Amino acid sequence: MSGPTYDRKEQFQQIQSGLLPGEQIIAVYDAIGTGTGFIGLTDRRVIIQDRSFVGKRYAITSIPYSKVTSVSVVSNKHWGGSFFSTGAIAVHVGTHTYEVEFRGAEKSHHVHNVILHHIS
């Protein structure tokens, strides 16, 4: 195992600073579009930075895998192996859905697979 995957060191360090004892980071990916700053995956939870609050405030939301009801890959193309430049996932927690969009479909597939592994 080569260690955690991440796009931006400052986001990785932000997640790292809030880890619980023994918790391990799997990946931290930068998000594009409005609202979400990044998503972090640990061996215990999903961590989403939400920048959609009024007044340039943001929240770091921790979602234990046990609270995730489902996860979806959202794409502008079909699964048939064709290339697409962006990908998104939707994490469903009760009645709330967090949507995170990435540069590159491989990141959305990785996030989807990690969450699916932990909730199934």
Coordinates of N, CA and C in Angstrom, one line a residue:
M1 N 0.8 -1.2 0.0 CA 0.0 0.0 0.0 C 0.9 1.2 0.0
S2 N 0.5 2.2 -0.8 CA 1.4 3.4 -1.0 C 1.0 4.6 -0.2
G3 N 0.0 4.5 0.6 CA -0.4 5.6 1.4 C -1.6 6.3 0.7
P4 N -2.1 7.4 1.4 CA -3.3 8.1 0.9 C -3.0 8.8 -0.4
T5 N -4.1 9.0 -1.2 CA -4.1 9.7 -2.4 C -4.7 11.1 -2.1
Y6 N -4.1 12.2 -2.6 CA -4.7 13.5 -2.4 C -4.3 14.4 -3.6
D7 N -5.2 15.4 -3.8 CA -4.9 16.4 -4.8 C -4.1 17.6 -4.3
R8 N -4.5 18.1 -3.1 CA -3.9 19.3 -2.6 C -3.4 19.1 -1.2
K9 N -2.2 19.4 -0.9 CA -1.5 19.1 0.3 C -2.3 19.8 1.5
E10 N -2.7 21.0 1.3 CA -3.4 21.8 2.4 C -4.7 21.1 2.8
Q11 N -5.4 20.5 1.8 CA -6.6 19.8 2.1 C -6.3 18.5 2.9
F12 N -5.3 17.8 2.4 CA -4.9 16.6 3.2 C -4.5 16.9 4.6
Q13 N -3.8 18.0 4.8 CA -3.3 18.4 6.1 C -4.5 18.8 7.0
Q14 N -5.5 19.5 6.4 CA -6.7 19.9 7.1 C -7.5 18.6 7.6
I15 N -7.6 17.6 6.8 CA -8.2 16.4 7.2 C -7.4 15.7 8.3
Q16 N -6.1 15.7 8.1 CA -5.1 15.0 9.0 C -5.2 15.6 10.4
S17 N -5.4 16.9 10.4 CA -5.4 17.6 11.7 C -6.7 17.3 12.6
G18 N -7.7 16.7 11.9 CA -8.9 16.4 12.6 C -9.2 14.9 12.8
L19 N -8.2 14.1 12.6 CA -8.4 12.6 12.7 C -8.6 12.2 14.1
L20 N -9.3 11.1 14.3 CA -9.5 10.5 15.6 C -8.3 9.6 15.8
P21 N -8.0 9.2 17.1 CA -6.9 8.3 17.3 C -7.0 7.0 16.5
G22 N -6.0 6.7 15.8 CA -6.0 5.4 15.0 C -6.7 5.5 13.6
E23 N -7.3 6.6 13.4 CA -8.0 6.8 12.1 C -7.0 7.0 10.9
Q24 N -7.3 6.4 9.8 CA -6.4 6.5 8.6 C -7.1 7.1 7.5
I25 N -6.3 8.0 6.8 CA -6.9 8.7 5.6 C -6.7 7.7 4.4
I26 N -7.7 7.6 3.6 CA -7.7 6.8 2.3 C -7.4 7.7 1.2
A27 N -8.2 8.8 1.1 CA -8.0 9.8 0.0 C -8.6 11.1 0.3
V28 N -8.1 12.2 -0.3 CA -8.7 13.5 -0.2 C -8.6 14.1 -1.6
Y29 N -9.8 14.4 -2.1 CA -9.9 14.9 -3.5 C -10.5 16.3 -3.5
D30 N -10.0 17.2 -4.3 CA -10.5 18.5 -4.6 C -11.8 18.4 -5.4
A31 N -12.7 19.2 -5.0 CA -14.0 19.2 -5.7 C -14.1 20.5 -6.6
I32 N -14.9 20.4 -7.7 CA -15.1 21.5 -8.5 C -16.6 21.9 -8.4
G33 N -16.9 23.1 -8.9 CA -18.3 23.6 -8.9 C -18.5 24.3 -7.6
T34 N -19.7 24.8 -7.4 CA -20.1 25.6 -6.3 C -20.4 24.7 -5.1
G35 N -20.1 25.2 -3.9 CA -20.5 24.5 -2.7 C -19.4 23.7 -2.0
T36 N -19.0 22.7 -2.7 CA -18.1 21.8 -2.0 C -16.6 22.1 -2.3
G37 N -15.8 22.1 -1.2 CA -14.4 22.4 -1.4 C -13.6 21.1 -1.6
F38 N -13.9 20.1 -0.8 CA -13.2 18.8 -1.0 C -13.9 17.7 -0.3
I39 N -13.5 16.5 -0.6 CA -14.1 15.3 0.1 C -12.9 14.5 0.6
G40 N -13.0 14.0 1.8 CA -12.0 13.2 2.4 C -12.6 11.8 2.8
L41 N -11.8 10.8 2.6 CA -12.3 9.4 3.0 C -11.3 8.9 3.9
T42 N -11.8 8.4 5.1 CA -10.9 7.7 6.0 C -11.4 6.3 6.2
D43 N -10.8 5.5 7.0 CA -11.3 4.2 7.2 C -12.5 4.2 8.1
R44 N -13.0 5.3 8.6 CA -14.1 5.4 9.5 C -15.3 6.3 9.0
R45 N -15.0 7.3 8.1 CA -16.0 8.2 7.7 C -15.7 9.0 6.4
V46 N -16.7 9.7 6.0 CA -16.6 10.6 4.8 C -16.6 12.0 5.4
I47 N -15.6 12.8 4.9 CA -15.5 14.2 5.4 C -15.7 15.1 4.2
I48 N -16.7 16.0 4.3 CA -17.0 16.9 3.2 C -16.8 18.4 3.7
Q49 N -16.0 19.2 2.9 CA -16.0 20.6 3.2 C -17.0 21.3 2.3
D50 N -18.0 21.9 3.0 CA -19.1 22.6 2.3 C -18.9 24.1 2.4
R51 N -18.7 24.7 1.2 CA -18.5 26.2 1.2 C -19.7 27.0 0.8
S52 N -20.9 26.3 1.0 CA -22.1 27.0 0.5 C -22.8 27.9 1.5
F53 N -22.1 28.1 2.7 CA -22.7 28.9 3.7 C -22.6 30.4 3.4
V54 N -23.5 31.2 3.8 CA -23.6 32.6 3.6 C -22.4 33.3 4.3
G55 N -21.8 34.3 3.7 CA -20.8 35.1 4.3 C -19.4 34.4 4.2
K56 N -19.2 33.7 3.2 CA -17.9 33.0 3.0 C -17.5 32.1 4.1
R57 N -18.5 31.6 4.8 CA -18.2 30.6 5.8 C -18.3 29.2 5.2
Y58 N -17.7 28.2 5.9 CA -17.8 26.9 5.4 C -17.9 25.9 6.6
A59 N -18.3 24.7 6.3 CA -18.4 23.7 7.3 C -17.7 22.5 6.9
I60 N -17.1 21.8 7.8 CA -16.5 20.5 7.6 C -17.5 19.5 8.2
T61 N -18.1 18.7 7.4 CA -19.1 17.7 7.8 C -18.5 16.3 7.8
S62 N -18.6 15.6 9.0 CA -18.2 14.3 9.1 C -19.4 13.3 9.0
I63 N -19.3 12.3 8.2 CA -20.4 11.4 8.0 C -19.9 10.0 8.3
P64 N -20.3 9.4 9.4 CA -19.8 8.0 9.6 C -20.4 7.1 8.5
Y65 N -19.7 6.1 8.1 CA -20.2 5.2 7.0 C -21.5 4.6 7.4
S66 N -21.7 4.4 8.7 CA -23.0 3.7 9.1 C -24.2 4.6 8.9
K67 N -24.0 5.9 8.7 CA -25.1 6.8 8.4 C -25.4 7.0 6.9
V68 N -24.5 6.6 6.1 CA -24.7 6.7 4.6 C -25.7 5.7 4.2
T69 N -26.7 6.1 3.5 CA -27.8 5.2 3.1 C -27.5 4.7 1.7
S70 N -26.9 5.5 0.8 CA -26.5 5.0 -0.5 C -25.5 6.0 -1.1
V71 N -24.9 5.6 -2.2 CA -23.9 6.4 -2.9 C -24.1 6.2 -4.4
S72 N -24.1 7.3 -5.1 CA -24.4 7.2 -6.6 C -23.3 7.9 -7.3
V73 N -23.0 7.3 -8.5 CA -22.1 8.0 -9.5 C -23.0 8.8 -10.4
V74 N -22.7 10.1 -10.5 CA -23.5 11.0 -11.4 C -22.6 11.3 -12.6
S75 N -23.1 11.1 -13.8 CA -22.2 11.3 -14.9 C -23.0 11.9 -16.1
N76 N -22.3 12.6 -17.0 CA -22.9 13.1 -18.2 C -22.9 12.1 -19.3
K77 N -22.3 10.9 -19.1 CA -22.2 9.8 -20.1 C -22.5 8.5 -19.4
H78 N -22.7 7.5 -20.2 CA -23.1 6.2 -19.7 C -21.8 5.5 -19.2
W79 N -22.0 4.3 -18.5 CA -21.0 3.5 -17.9 C -20.1 2.8 -18.9
G80 N -20.5 2.8 -20.2 CA -19.9 1.9 -21.2 C -18.4 2.1 -21.4
G81 N -17.7 2.7 -20.5 CA -16.2 2.8 -20.7 C -15.8 4.0 -21.5
S82 N -16.7 4.8 -21.9 CA -16.3 6.0 -22.7 C -15.7 7.0 -21.8
F83 N -14.8 7.9 -22.3 CA -14.1 8.9 -21.5 C -15.1 10.0 -21.2
F84 N -15.0 10.5 -20.0 CA -15.6 11.8 -19.7 C -14.7 12.6 -18.7
S85 N -14.7 13.9 -18.9 CA -13.7 14.7 -18.2 C -14.1 15.0 -16.7
T86 N -15.3 15.0 -16.4 CA -15.7 15.2 -15.0 C -16.6 14.0 -14.6
G87 N -16.7 13.9 -13.3 CA -17.5 12.9 -12.7 C -18.0 13.4 -11.3
A88 N -19.1 12.9 -10.9 CA -19.6 13.4 -9.6 C -20.2 12.2 -8.8
I89 N -20.2 12.3 -7.5 CA -20.9 11.3 -6.7 C -21.9 12.0 -5.9
A90 N -22.9 11.3 -5.5 CA -23.9 11.8 -4.6 C -23.9 10.8 -3.4
V91 N -23.7 11.4 -2.2 CA -23.7 10.6 -1.0 C -25.0 10.9 -0.2
H92 N -25.8 9.9 0.0 CA -27.2 10.1 0.6 C -27.1 9.7 2.0
V93 N -27.5 10.7 2.9 CA -27.5 10.5 4.3 C -28.9 10.8 4.8
G94 N -29.7 9.8 5.1 CA -31.1 10.1 5.4 C -31.8 10.8 4.3
T95 N -32.3 12.0 4.6 CA -33.0 12.8 3.5 C -32.1 13.8 2.8
H96 N -30.9 13.9 3.3 CA -29.9 14.9 2.7 C -29.0 14.2 1.7
T97 N -28.7 14.9 0.6 CA -27.8 14.4 -0.4 C -26.7 15.4 -0.6
Y98 N -25.4 14.9 -0.4 CA -24.3 15.7 -0.7 C -23.7 15.3 -2.1
E99 N -23.6 16.3 -3.0 CA -23.1 16.0 -4.3 C -21.7 16.6 -4.4
V100 N -20.8 15.8 -4.9 CA -19.4 16.3 -5.1 C -19.0 16.0 -6.5
E101 N -18.5 17.1 -7.2 CA -18.0 16.9 -8.6 C -16.5 17.0 -8.6
F102 N -15.9 16.2 -9.4 CA -14.5 16.1 -9.5 C -14.0 16.4 -11.0
R103 N -12.7 16.7 -11.1 CA -12.0 16.7 -12.4 C -11.6 15.3 -12.6
G104 N -12.2 14.7 -13.6 CA -11.8 13.3 -13.9 C -12.7 12.3 -13.3
A105 N -13.2 11.4 -14.1 CA -14.1 10.4 -13.7 C -13.5 9.4 -12.8
E106 N -12.2 9.1 -12.9 CA -11.6 8.1 -12.0 C -11.7 8.4 -10.5
K107 N -11.7 9.7 -10.2 CA -11.8 10.1 -8.8 C -13.2 9.8 -8.3
S108 N -14.3 10.1 -9.1 CA -15.6 9.8 -8.6 C -15.8 8.3 -8.5
H109 N -15.2 7.5 -9.4 CA -15.4 6.0 -9.3 C -14.6 5.5 -8.0
H110 N -13.5 6.1 -7.7 CA -12.7 5.7 -6.5 C -13.5 6.0 -5.3
V111 N -14.0 7.2 -5.2 CA -14.8 7.6 -4.0 C -16.0 6.7 -3.9
H112 N -16.7 6.5 -5.0 CA -17.9 5.6 -4.9 C -17.6 4.3 -4.4
N113 N -16.5 3.7 -4.9 CA -16.1 2.3 -4.6 C -15.7 2.2 -3.1
V114 N -15.0 3.2 -2.6 CA -14.6 3.2 -1.2 C -15.8 3.3 -0.3
I115 N -16.7 4.2 -0.6 CA -17.9 4.4 0.2 C -18.7 3.1 0.2
L116 N -18.9 2.6 -1.0 CA -19.7 1.4 -1.2 C -19.1 0.2 -0.4
H117 N -17.8 0.1 -0.4 CA -17.1 -1.0 0.3 C -17.5 -0.9 1.8
H118 N -17.5 0.4 2.3 CA -17.7 0.6 3.8 C -19.2 0.5 4.2
I119 N -20.1 0.7 3.2 CA -21.5 0.6 3.6 C -22.2 -0.7 3.3
S120 N -21.5 -1.6 2.6 CA -22.1 -2.9 2.2 C -21.6 -4.0 2.9

